Amino acid sequence: MDLSSVIIAVAGVAGTLGGALLTQRGTERAKRLEMELVREHEEARENRSLRRTCYAELNRDARQFTTALNRHLHVLGERGVEQAEIDALEEAKAAHRDRYSEAQMIAPEEVLQRANAVNQALNKVYGQVKRLERGAPEPGETMETAARAQYEVWEALRALRTAMRRDLGVSHEE
C-alpha cells in the first residue's frame, strides 16, 4: 500500500465523518432556531392575552367608575348620599385604580397615554363630587359642572377603547 492510498483513505474517512458532524450541527442549529421561534411566538401570544384581559378589565372598571360617579351625582342632587352610595363609589374607584395600575405595567405608550387621560378625568370628577358632597365646592364647581365633566369622560373612554383595540389588532381605526 503506498502513501497516496493511505492519504486518500484517511481523507475519505475524514470527509465522511466530517460531513456527518456538519449535518448533525446543522440539524441541531435548525432545531434550536425553530424552538426559539416557537418560544417567541408563544411569548407574544401570552403577552397579547395578558393585555387583552387587562384591557377588558380596565375598560369595564373605568366605565363602572364613570357610572358610579353619575349615579352619585344624581343621588346627591336628589336627597343626599348615604353610606351605601359612598361605599359603592369608593369600591368603583378602587377597582379602577387597581386596573389602571396594572395597565401601567403592561400597556404600550399610546394606550397608556389614553388610560392616563381617562384616569385624570375620572379623578377630577371624583374630586368635584366629593367636594360637593361635603358642601365645600371650589369656585365655579356646581352639580352642573360636575355632571358636564363626568359626561366628557365618555369621550376619553371611547378613545382609550379604540387605542386598546388597535393594540390588540382587532381594530385598525385611526
Short mmCIF file of C-alpha atoms in Angstrom, two decimals:
data_model
loop_
_atom_site.label_atom_id
_atom_site.label_comp_id
_atom_site.label_asym_id
_atom_site.label_seq_id
_atom_site.Cartn_x
_atom_site.Cartn_y
_atom_site.Cartn_z
CA MET A 1 0.00 0.00 0.00
CA ASP A 2 1.51 3.27 -0.97
CA LEU A 3 1.33 6.59 0.82
CA SER A 4 -1.15 8.14 -1.59
CA SER A 5 -3.64 5.32 -0.99
CA VAL A 6 -3.40 5.86 2.76
CA ILE A 7 -3.89 9.62 2.35
CA ILE A 8 -6.91 9.06 0.09
CA ALA A 9 -8.38 6.55 2.57
CA VAL A 10 -7.83 8.91 5.53
CA ALA A 11 -9.29 11.80 3.56
CA GLY A 12 -12.34 9.70 2.66
CA VAL A 13 -12.94 8.65 6.26
CA ALA A 14 -12.39 12.23 7.50
CA GLY A 15 -14.76 13.55 4.84
CA THR A 16 -17.43 11.04 5.76
CA LEU A 17 -17.11 11.75 9.49
CA GLY A 18 -16.83 15.49 8.93
CA GLY A 19 -19.90 15.52 6.69
CA ALA A 20 -21.91 13.64 9.30
CA LEU A 21 -20.73 16.06 12.00
CA LEU A 22 -21.60 19.11 9.89
CA THR A 23 -25.02 17.64 9.09
CA GLN A 24 -25.65 16.97 12.78
CA ARG A 25 -24.59 20.52 13.75
CA GLY A 26 -26.80 21.98 11.03
CA THR A 27 -29.75 19.93 12.21
CA GLU A 28 -29.18 20.98 15.84
CA ARG A 29 -28.94 24.64 14.81
CA ALA A 30 -32.15 24.39 12.80
CA LYS A 31 -33.95 22.77 15.76
CA ARG A 32 -32.63 25.45 18.12
CA LEU A 33 -33.84 28.21 15.79
CA GLU A 34 -37.21 26.53 15.46
CA MET A 35 -37.53 26.24 19.25
CA GLU A 36 -36.63 29.92 19.64
CA LEU A 37 -39.27 30.91 17.09
CA VAL A 38 -41.89 28.78 18.82
CA ARG A 39 -40.95 30.28 22.19
CA GLU A 40 -41.08 33.85 20.81
CA HIS A 41 -44.46 33.14 19.22
CA GLU A 42 -45.78 31.68 22.49
CA GLU A 43 -44.48 34.67 24.49
CA ALA A 44 -46.12 37.09 22.05
CA ARG A 45 -49.39 35.16 22.31
CA GLU A 46 -49.24 35.15 26.12
CA ASN A 47 -48.40 38.87 26.17
CA ARG A 48 -51.35 39.66 23.89
CA SER A 49 -53.62 37.53 26.08
CA LEU A 50 -52.41 39.35 29.21
CA ARG A 51 -53.03 42.73 27.56
CA ARG A 52 -56.47 41.62 26.34
CA THR A 53 -57.51 40.62 29.85
CA CYS A 54 -56.08 43.79 31.37
CA TYR A 55 -57.74 45.98 28.73
CA ALA A 56 -61.14 44.34 29.16
CA GLU A 57 -60.96 44.81 32.92
CA LEU A 58 -59.66 48.39 32.62
CA ASN A 59 -62.47 49.26 30.20
CA ARG A 60 -65.07 47.66 32.47
CA ASP A 61 -63.78 49.26 35.67
CA ALA A 62 -63.37 52.72 34.14
CA ARG A 63 -66.92 52.54 32.80
CA GLN A 64 -68.22 51.36 36.16
CA PHE A 65 -66.39 54.19 37.94
CA THR A 66 -67.90 56.67 35.46
CA THR A 67 -71.35 55.21 36.01
CA ALA A 68 -70.87 55.27 39.79
CA LEU A 69 -69.90 58.95 39.62
CA ASN A 70 -73.02 59.67 37.57
CA ARG A 71 -75.23 57.76 40.00
CA HIS A 72 -73.59 59.51 42.95
CA LEU A 73 -74.26 62.93 41.39
CA HIS A 74 -77.92 62.08 40.84
CA VAL A 75 -78.39 60.81 44.37
CA LEU A 76 -76.53 63.81 45.77
CA GLY A 77 -78.83 66.16 43.85
CA GLU A 78 -82.00 64.34 44.85
CA ARG A 79 -81.62 63.56 48.52
CA GLY A 80 -78.05 63.44 49.74
CA VAL A 81 -75.90 60.34 49.82
CA GLU A 82 -75.94 57.56 52.36
CA GLN A 83 -73.09 55.30 53.38
CA ALA A 84 -74.11 52.63 50.86
CA GLU A 85 -73.69 55.10 47.96
CA ILE A 86 -70.38 56.32 49.36
CA ASP A 87 -69.15 52.72 49.67
CA ALA A 88 -70.26 51.88 46.11
CA LEU A 89 -68.39 54.90 44.73
CA GLU A 90 -65.25 54.05 46.71
CA GLU A 91 -65.36 50.43 45.51
CA ALA A 92 -65.65 51.55 41.89
CA LYS A 93 -62.78 53.99 42.38
CA ALA A 94 -60.58 51.31 43.98
CA ALA A 95 -61.31 48.80 41.21
CA HIS A 96 -60.38 51.36 38.56
CA ARG A 97 -57.21 52.33 40.43
CA ASP A 98 -56.11 48.69 40.59
CA ARG A 99 -56.77 48.10 36.90
CA TYR A 100 -55.06 51.34 35.90
CA SER A 101 -52.01 50.35 37.97
CA GLU A 102 -51.87 47.02 36.16
CA ALA A 103 -52.15 48.71 32.76
CA GLN A 104 -49.24 50.99 33.66
CA MET A 105 -47.02 47.91 33.78
CA ILE A 106 -48.03 46.24 30.50
CA ALA A 107 -49.64 48.75 28.13
CA PRO A 108 -47.66 50.37 25.32
CA GLU A 109 -47.23 54.14 25.34
CA GLU A 110 -50.22 55.02 23.11
CA VAL A 111 -52.63 53.04 25.28
CA LEU A 112 -51.04 54.32 28.46
CA GLN A 113 -51.47 57.95 27.35
CA ARG A 114 -55.19 57.34 26.76
CA ALA A 115 -55.55 55.46 30.04
CA ASN A 116 -53.83 58.33 31.84
CA ALA A 117 -56.26 60.83 30.29
CA VAL A 118 -59.21 58.74 31.49
CA ASN A 119 -57.69 58.34 34.94
CA GLN A 120 -57.09 62.09 35.29
CA ALA A 121 -60.61 62.93 34.09
CA LEU A 122 -62.16 60.44 36.50
CA ASN A 123 -60.12 61.74 39.42
CA LYS A 124 -61.05 65.33 38.53
CA VAL A 125 -64.76 64.48 38.57
CA TYR A 126 -64.35 62.41 41.72
CA GLY A 127 -62.74 65.39 43.48
CA GLN A 128 -65.59 67.66 42.42
CA VAL A 129 -68.20 65.15 43.54
CA LYS A 130 -66.58 64.67 46.94
CA ARG A 131 -66.27 68.44 47.48
CA LEU A 132 -69.93 68.88 46.54
CA GLU A 133 -70.81 66.00 48.86
CA ARG A 134 -69.02 67.78 51.75
CA GLY A 135 -70.66 71.07 50.86
CA ALA A 136 -67.29 72.69 50.13
CA PRO A 137 -67.05 73.10 46.35
CA GLU A 138 -64.26 75.13 44.80
CA PRO A 139 -65.22 78.35 43.00
CA GLY A 140 -67.23 77.50 39.88
CA GLU A 141 -67.98 73.92 40.92
CA THR A 142 -71.64 73.06 40.80
CA MET A 143 -73.68 69.93 40.23
CA GLU A 144 -73.97 71.00 36.60
CA THR A 145 -70.23 71.46 36.04
CA ALA A 146 -69.52 68.13 37.71
CA ALA A 147 -72.17 66.42 35.56
CA ARG A 148 -70.70 68.03 32.42
CA ALA A 149 -67.17 66.90 33.38
CA GLN A 150 -68.47 63.40 34.12
CA TYR A 151 -70.20 63.27 30.73
CA GLU A 152 -66.94 64.26 28.98
CA VAL A 153 -65.21 61.21 30.46
CA TRP A 154 -67.16 59.05 27.99
CA GLU A 155 -65.27 60.54 25.03
CA ALA A 156 -61.93 59.80 26.71
CA LEU A 157 -63.16 56.25 27.35
CA ARG A 158 -64.01 55.82 23.65
CA ALA A 159 -60.52 57.00 22.68
CA LEU A 160 -58.98 54.57 25.20
CA ARG A 161 -61.06 51.68 23.91
CA THR A 162 -60.02 52.46 20.32
CA ALA A 163 -56.32 52.52 21.31
CA MET A 164 -56.64 49.22 23.19
CA ARG A 165 -58.42 47.53 20.28
CA ARG A 166 -55.80 48.82 17.85
CA ASP A 167 -53.01 47.47 20.07
CA LEU A 168 -54.68 44.07 20.17
CA GLY A 169 -55.06 44.06 16.40
CA VAL A 170 -58.85 43.87 16.43
CA SER A 171 -59.37 47.37 15.03
CA HIS A 172 -57.48 49.49 12.58
CA GLU A 173 -59.34 52.73 13.26
CA GLU A 174 -57.29 55.89 13.31
#
